[in-house]
mmCIF file of C-alpha atoms in Angstrom:
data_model
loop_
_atom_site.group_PDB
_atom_site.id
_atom_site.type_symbol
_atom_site.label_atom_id
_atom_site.label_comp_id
_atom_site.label_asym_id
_atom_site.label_seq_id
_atom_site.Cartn_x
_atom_site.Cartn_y
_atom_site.Cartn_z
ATOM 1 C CA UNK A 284 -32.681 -10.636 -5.227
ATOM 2 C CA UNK A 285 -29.106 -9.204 -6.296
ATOM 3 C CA UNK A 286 -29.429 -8.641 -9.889
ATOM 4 C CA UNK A 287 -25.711 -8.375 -9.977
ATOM 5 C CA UNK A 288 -25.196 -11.982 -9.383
ATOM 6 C CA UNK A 289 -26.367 -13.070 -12.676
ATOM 7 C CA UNK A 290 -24.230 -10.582 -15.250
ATOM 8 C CA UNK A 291 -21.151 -12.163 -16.391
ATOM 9 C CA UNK A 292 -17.653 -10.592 -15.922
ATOM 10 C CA UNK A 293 -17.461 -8.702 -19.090
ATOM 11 C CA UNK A 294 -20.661 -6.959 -17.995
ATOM 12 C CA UNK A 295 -19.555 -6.060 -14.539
ATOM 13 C CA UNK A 296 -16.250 -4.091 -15.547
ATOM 14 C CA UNK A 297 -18.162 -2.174 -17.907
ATOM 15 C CA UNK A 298 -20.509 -1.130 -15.419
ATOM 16 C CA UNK A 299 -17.525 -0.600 -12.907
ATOM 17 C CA UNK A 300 -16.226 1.775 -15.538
ATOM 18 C CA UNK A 301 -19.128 3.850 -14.876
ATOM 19 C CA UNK A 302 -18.478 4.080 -10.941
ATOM 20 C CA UNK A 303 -21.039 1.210 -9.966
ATOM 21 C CA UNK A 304 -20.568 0.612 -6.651
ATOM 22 C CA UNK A 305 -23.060 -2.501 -6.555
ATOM 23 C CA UNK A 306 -20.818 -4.069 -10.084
ATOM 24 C CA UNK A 307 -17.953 -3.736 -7.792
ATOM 25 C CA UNK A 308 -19.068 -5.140 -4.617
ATOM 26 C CA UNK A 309 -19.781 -8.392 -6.931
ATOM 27 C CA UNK A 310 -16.811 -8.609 -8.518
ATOM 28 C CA UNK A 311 -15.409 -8.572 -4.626
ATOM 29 C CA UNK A 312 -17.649 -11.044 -3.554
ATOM 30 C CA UNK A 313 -16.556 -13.532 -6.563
ATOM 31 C CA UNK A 314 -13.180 -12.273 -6.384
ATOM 32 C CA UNK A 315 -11.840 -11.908 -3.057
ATOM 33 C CA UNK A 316 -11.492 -15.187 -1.427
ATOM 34 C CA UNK A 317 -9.800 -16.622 -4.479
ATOM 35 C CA UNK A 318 -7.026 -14.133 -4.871
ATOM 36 C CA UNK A 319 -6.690 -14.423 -0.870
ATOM 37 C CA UNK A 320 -6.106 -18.065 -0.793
ATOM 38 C CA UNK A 321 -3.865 -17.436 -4.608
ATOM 39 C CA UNK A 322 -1.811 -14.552 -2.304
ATOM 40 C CA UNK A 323 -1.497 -17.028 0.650
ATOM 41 C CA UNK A 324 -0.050 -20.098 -1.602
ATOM 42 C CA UNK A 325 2.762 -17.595 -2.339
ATOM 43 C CA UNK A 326 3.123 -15.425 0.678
ATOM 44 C CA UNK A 327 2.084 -18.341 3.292
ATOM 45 C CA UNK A 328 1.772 -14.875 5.513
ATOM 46 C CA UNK A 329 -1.953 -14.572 5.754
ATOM 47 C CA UNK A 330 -1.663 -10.519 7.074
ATOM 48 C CA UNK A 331 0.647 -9.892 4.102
ATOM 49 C CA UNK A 332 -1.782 -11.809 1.674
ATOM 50 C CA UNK A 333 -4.936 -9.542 3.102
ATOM 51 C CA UNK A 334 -3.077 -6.442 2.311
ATOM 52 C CA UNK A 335 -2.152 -7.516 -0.636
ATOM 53 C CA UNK A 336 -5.542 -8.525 -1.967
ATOM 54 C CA UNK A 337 -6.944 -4.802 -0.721
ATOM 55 C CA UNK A 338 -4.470 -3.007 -2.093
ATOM 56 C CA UNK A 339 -5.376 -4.838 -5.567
ATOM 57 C CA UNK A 340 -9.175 -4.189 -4.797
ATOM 58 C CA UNK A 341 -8.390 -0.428 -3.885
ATOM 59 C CA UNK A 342 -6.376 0.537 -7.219
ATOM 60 C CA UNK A 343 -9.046 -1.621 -9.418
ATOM 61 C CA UNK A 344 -11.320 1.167 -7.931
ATOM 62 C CA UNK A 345 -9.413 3.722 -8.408
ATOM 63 C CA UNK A 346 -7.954 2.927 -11.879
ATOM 64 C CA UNK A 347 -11.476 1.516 -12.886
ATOM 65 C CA UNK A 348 -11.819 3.681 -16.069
ATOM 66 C CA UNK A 349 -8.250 2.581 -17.135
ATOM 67 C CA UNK A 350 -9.390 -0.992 -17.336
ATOM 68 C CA UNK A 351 -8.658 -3.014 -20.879
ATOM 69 C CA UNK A 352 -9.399 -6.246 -20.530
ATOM 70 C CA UNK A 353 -7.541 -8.725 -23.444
ATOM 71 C CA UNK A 354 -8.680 -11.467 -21.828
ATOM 72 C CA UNK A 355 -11.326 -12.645 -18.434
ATOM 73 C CA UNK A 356 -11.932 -10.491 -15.476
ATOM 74 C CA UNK A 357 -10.447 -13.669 -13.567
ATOM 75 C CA UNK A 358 -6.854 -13.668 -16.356
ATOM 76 C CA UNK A 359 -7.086 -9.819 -15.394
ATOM 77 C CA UNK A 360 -7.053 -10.256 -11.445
ATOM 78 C CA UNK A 361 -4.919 -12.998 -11.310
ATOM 79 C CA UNK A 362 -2.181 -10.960 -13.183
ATOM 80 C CA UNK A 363 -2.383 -8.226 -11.429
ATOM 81 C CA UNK A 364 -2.172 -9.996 -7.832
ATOM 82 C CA UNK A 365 0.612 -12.029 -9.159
ATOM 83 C CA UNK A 366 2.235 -8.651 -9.934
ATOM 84 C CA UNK A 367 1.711 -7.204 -6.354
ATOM 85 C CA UNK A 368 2.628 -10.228 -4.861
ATOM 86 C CA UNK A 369 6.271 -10.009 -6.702
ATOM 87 C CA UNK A 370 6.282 -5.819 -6.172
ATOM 88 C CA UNK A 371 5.976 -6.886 -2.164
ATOM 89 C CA UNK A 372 8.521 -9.845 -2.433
ATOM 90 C CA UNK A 373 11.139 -7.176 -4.241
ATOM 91 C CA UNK A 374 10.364 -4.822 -1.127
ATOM 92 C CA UNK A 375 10.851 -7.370 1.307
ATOM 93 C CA UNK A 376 14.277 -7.860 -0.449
ATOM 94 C CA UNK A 377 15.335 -4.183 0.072
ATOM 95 C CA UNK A 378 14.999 -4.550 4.065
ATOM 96 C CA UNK A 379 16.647 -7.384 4.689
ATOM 97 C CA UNK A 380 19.653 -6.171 2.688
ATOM 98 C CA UNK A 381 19.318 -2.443 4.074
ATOM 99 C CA UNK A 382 19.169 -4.128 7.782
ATOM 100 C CA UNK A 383 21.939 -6.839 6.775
ATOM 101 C CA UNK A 384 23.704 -3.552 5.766
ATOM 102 C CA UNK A 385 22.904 -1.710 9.210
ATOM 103 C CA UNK A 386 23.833 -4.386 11.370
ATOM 104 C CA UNK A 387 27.150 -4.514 9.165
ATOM 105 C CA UNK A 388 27.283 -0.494 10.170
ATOM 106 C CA UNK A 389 26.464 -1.058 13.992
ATOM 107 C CA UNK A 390 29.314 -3.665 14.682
ATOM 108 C CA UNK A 391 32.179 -2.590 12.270
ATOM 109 C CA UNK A 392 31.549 1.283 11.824
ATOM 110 C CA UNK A 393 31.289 1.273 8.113
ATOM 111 C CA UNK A 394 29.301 2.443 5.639
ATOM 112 C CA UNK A 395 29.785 1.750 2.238
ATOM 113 C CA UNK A 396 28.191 3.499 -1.248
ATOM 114 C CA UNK A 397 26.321 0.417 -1.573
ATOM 115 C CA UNK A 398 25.001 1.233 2.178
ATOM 116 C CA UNK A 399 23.643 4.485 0.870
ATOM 117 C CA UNK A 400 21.889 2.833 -2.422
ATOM 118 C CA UNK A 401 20.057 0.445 -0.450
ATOM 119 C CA UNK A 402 19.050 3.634 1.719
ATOM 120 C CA UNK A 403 17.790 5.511 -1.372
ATOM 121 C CA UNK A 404 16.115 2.677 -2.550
ATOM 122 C CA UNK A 405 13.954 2.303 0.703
ATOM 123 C CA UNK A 406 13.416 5.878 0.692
ATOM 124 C CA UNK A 407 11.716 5.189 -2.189
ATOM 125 C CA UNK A 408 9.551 2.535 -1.348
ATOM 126 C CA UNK A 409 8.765 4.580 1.955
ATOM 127 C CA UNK A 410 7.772 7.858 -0.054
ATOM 128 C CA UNK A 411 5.973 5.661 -2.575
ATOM 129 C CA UNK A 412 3.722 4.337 0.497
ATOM 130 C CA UNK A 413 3.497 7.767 1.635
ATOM 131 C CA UNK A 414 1.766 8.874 -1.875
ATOM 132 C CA UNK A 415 -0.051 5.638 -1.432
ATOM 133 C CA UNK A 416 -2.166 7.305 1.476
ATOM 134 C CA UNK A 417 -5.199 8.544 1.277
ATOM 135 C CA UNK A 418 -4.754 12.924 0.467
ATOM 136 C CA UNK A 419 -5.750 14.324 3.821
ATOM 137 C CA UNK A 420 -3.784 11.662 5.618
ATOM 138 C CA UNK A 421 -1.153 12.346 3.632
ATOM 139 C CA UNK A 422 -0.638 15.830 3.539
ATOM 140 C CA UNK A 423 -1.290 16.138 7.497
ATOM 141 C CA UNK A 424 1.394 13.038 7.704
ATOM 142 C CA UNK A 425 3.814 15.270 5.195
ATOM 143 C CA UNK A 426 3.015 18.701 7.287
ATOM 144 C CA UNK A 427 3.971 17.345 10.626
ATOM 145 C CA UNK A 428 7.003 14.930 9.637
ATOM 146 C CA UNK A 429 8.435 16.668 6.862
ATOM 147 C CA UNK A 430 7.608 20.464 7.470
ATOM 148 C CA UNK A 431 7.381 19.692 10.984
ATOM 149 C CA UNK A 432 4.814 21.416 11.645
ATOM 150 C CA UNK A 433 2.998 21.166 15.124
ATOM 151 C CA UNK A 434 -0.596 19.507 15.305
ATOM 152 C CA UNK A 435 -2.028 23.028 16.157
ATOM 153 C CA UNK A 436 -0.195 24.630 13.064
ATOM 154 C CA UNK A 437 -1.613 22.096 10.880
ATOM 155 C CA UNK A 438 -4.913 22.278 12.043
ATOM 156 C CA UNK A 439 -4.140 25.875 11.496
ATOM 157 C CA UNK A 440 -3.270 25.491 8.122
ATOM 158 C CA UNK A 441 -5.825 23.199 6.888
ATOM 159 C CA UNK A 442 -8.918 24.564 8.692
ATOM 160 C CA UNK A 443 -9.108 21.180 11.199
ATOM 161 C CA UNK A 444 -9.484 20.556 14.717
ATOM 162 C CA UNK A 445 -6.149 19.493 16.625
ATOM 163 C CA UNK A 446 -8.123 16.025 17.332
ATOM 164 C CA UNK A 447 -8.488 15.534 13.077
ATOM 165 C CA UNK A 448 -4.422 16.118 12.876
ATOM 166 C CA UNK A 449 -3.655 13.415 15.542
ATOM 167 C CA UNK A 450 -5.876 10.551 14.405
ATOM 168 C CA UNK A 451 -4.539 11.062 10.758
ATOM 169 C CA UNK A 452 -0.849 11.198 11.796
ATOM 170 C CA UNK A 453 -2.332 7.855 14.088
ATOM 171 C CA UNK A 454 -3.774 6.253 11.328
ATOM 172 C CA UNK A 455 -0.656 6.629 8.566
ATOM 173 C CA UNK A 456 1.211 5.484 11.076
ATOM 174 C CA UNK A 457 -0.454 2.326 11.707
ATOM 175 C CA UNK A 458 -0.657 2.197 7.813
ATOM 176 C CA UNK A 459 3.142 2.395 7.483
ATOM 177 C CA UNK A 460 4.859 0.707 10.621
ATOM 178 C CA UNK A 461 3.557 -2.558 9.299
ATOM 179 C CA UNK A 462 5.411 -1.993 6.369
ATOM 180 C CA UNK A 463 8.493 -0.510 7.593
ATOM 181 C CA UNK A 464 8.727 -0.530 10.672
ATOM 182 C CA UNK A 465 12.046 0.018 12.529
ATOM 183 C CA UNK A 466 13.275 0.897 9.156
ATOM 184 C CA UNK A 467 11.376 4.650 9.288
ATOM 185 C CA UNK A 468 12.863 5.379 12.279
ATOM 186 C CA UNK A 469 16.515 4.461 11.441
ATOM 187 C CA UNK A 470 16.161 6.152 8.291
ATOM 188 C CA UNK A 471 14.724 9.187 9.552
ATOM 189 C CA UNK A 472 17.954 8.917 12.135
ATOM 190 C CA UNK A 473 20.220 9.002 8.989
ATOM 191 C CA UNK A 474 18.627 11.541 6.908
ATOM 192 C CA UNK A 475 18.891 13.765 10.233
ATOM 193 C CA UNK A 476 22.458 13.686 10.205
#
């Protein structure tokens, strides 16, 4: 019998404080469909909602020491996913102007100062989610695209077999094309010249 099912909220942060892994698989269990199906109302992307929800499940765990609760677990969650849901629309903003901006660059030529804000801006969200990744992942990711750095040098240079530095370049990646896609490549383009 799960012992876990029968402590209220209150109980189950405090013991999620402490790094309980079994307090936060319940607070998942009781948690997770409800924010997904909260995340979908809004999104009405169920991919987007997913990611969403994880991401909030991912920083409660990692921020679970930082946790002040004023009010319910449930107030506390709710917030929170509300606030990621808005932090994704605001992103989702950025593209469409920085590609209404591109395709404004591709058929008359120009590019404007407020081209090159909207560029900064998702250069920001882009080396945000690059932070966002977990630290070997990231700092093979930042070796080969940013030091540019072969996958035998960083193998090299980290003490890893060439195989390692592949699937972690693979797997940020397929962490960030979902989230920027096209746009990485264009900006990279850009920043080249």
């Amino acid at each position: 019998m799960n012992l876990y099912r029968n402590l209220s909220d209150h109980e189950l942060v405090e013991l999620l404080k402490s790094a309980d892994d079994a307090a936060y698989e319940e607070i998942y269990k009781r948690y997770w469909a409800l924010l997904f199906r909260h995340a979908c109302k809004i999104l009405h992307n169920e991919d987007e909602a997913k990611d969403v929800v994880q991401d909030l499940f991912t920083a409660l765990w990692t921020k679970r020491r930082e946790i002040n609760l004023n009010s319910s677990l449930s107030s506390y969650l709710y917030s929170a996913i509300r606030y990621k849901i808005f932090d994704l629309i605001d992103k989702h903003k950025v593209r469409s102007r920085y590609l209404a901006s591109l395709e404004s660059f591709i058929q008359e030529g120009q590019y404007s100062s407020e081209d090159a804000i909207r560029e900064k801006q998702l250069a920001v969200l882009i080396e945000k989610e690059i932070a966002g990744l977990p630290e070997k992942m990231r700092e093979v990711f930042e070796l080969s695209r940013k030091s540019n750095l072969s996958h035998k040098e960083i193998a090299k240079k980290m003490g890893i077999s060439d195989q390692t530095v592949k699937k972690q370049i693979y797997n940020a990646i397929k962490i960030l094309r979902p989230k920027f896609g096209l746009f990485l490549i264009i900006l990279r383009f850009f920043s080249a010249n």
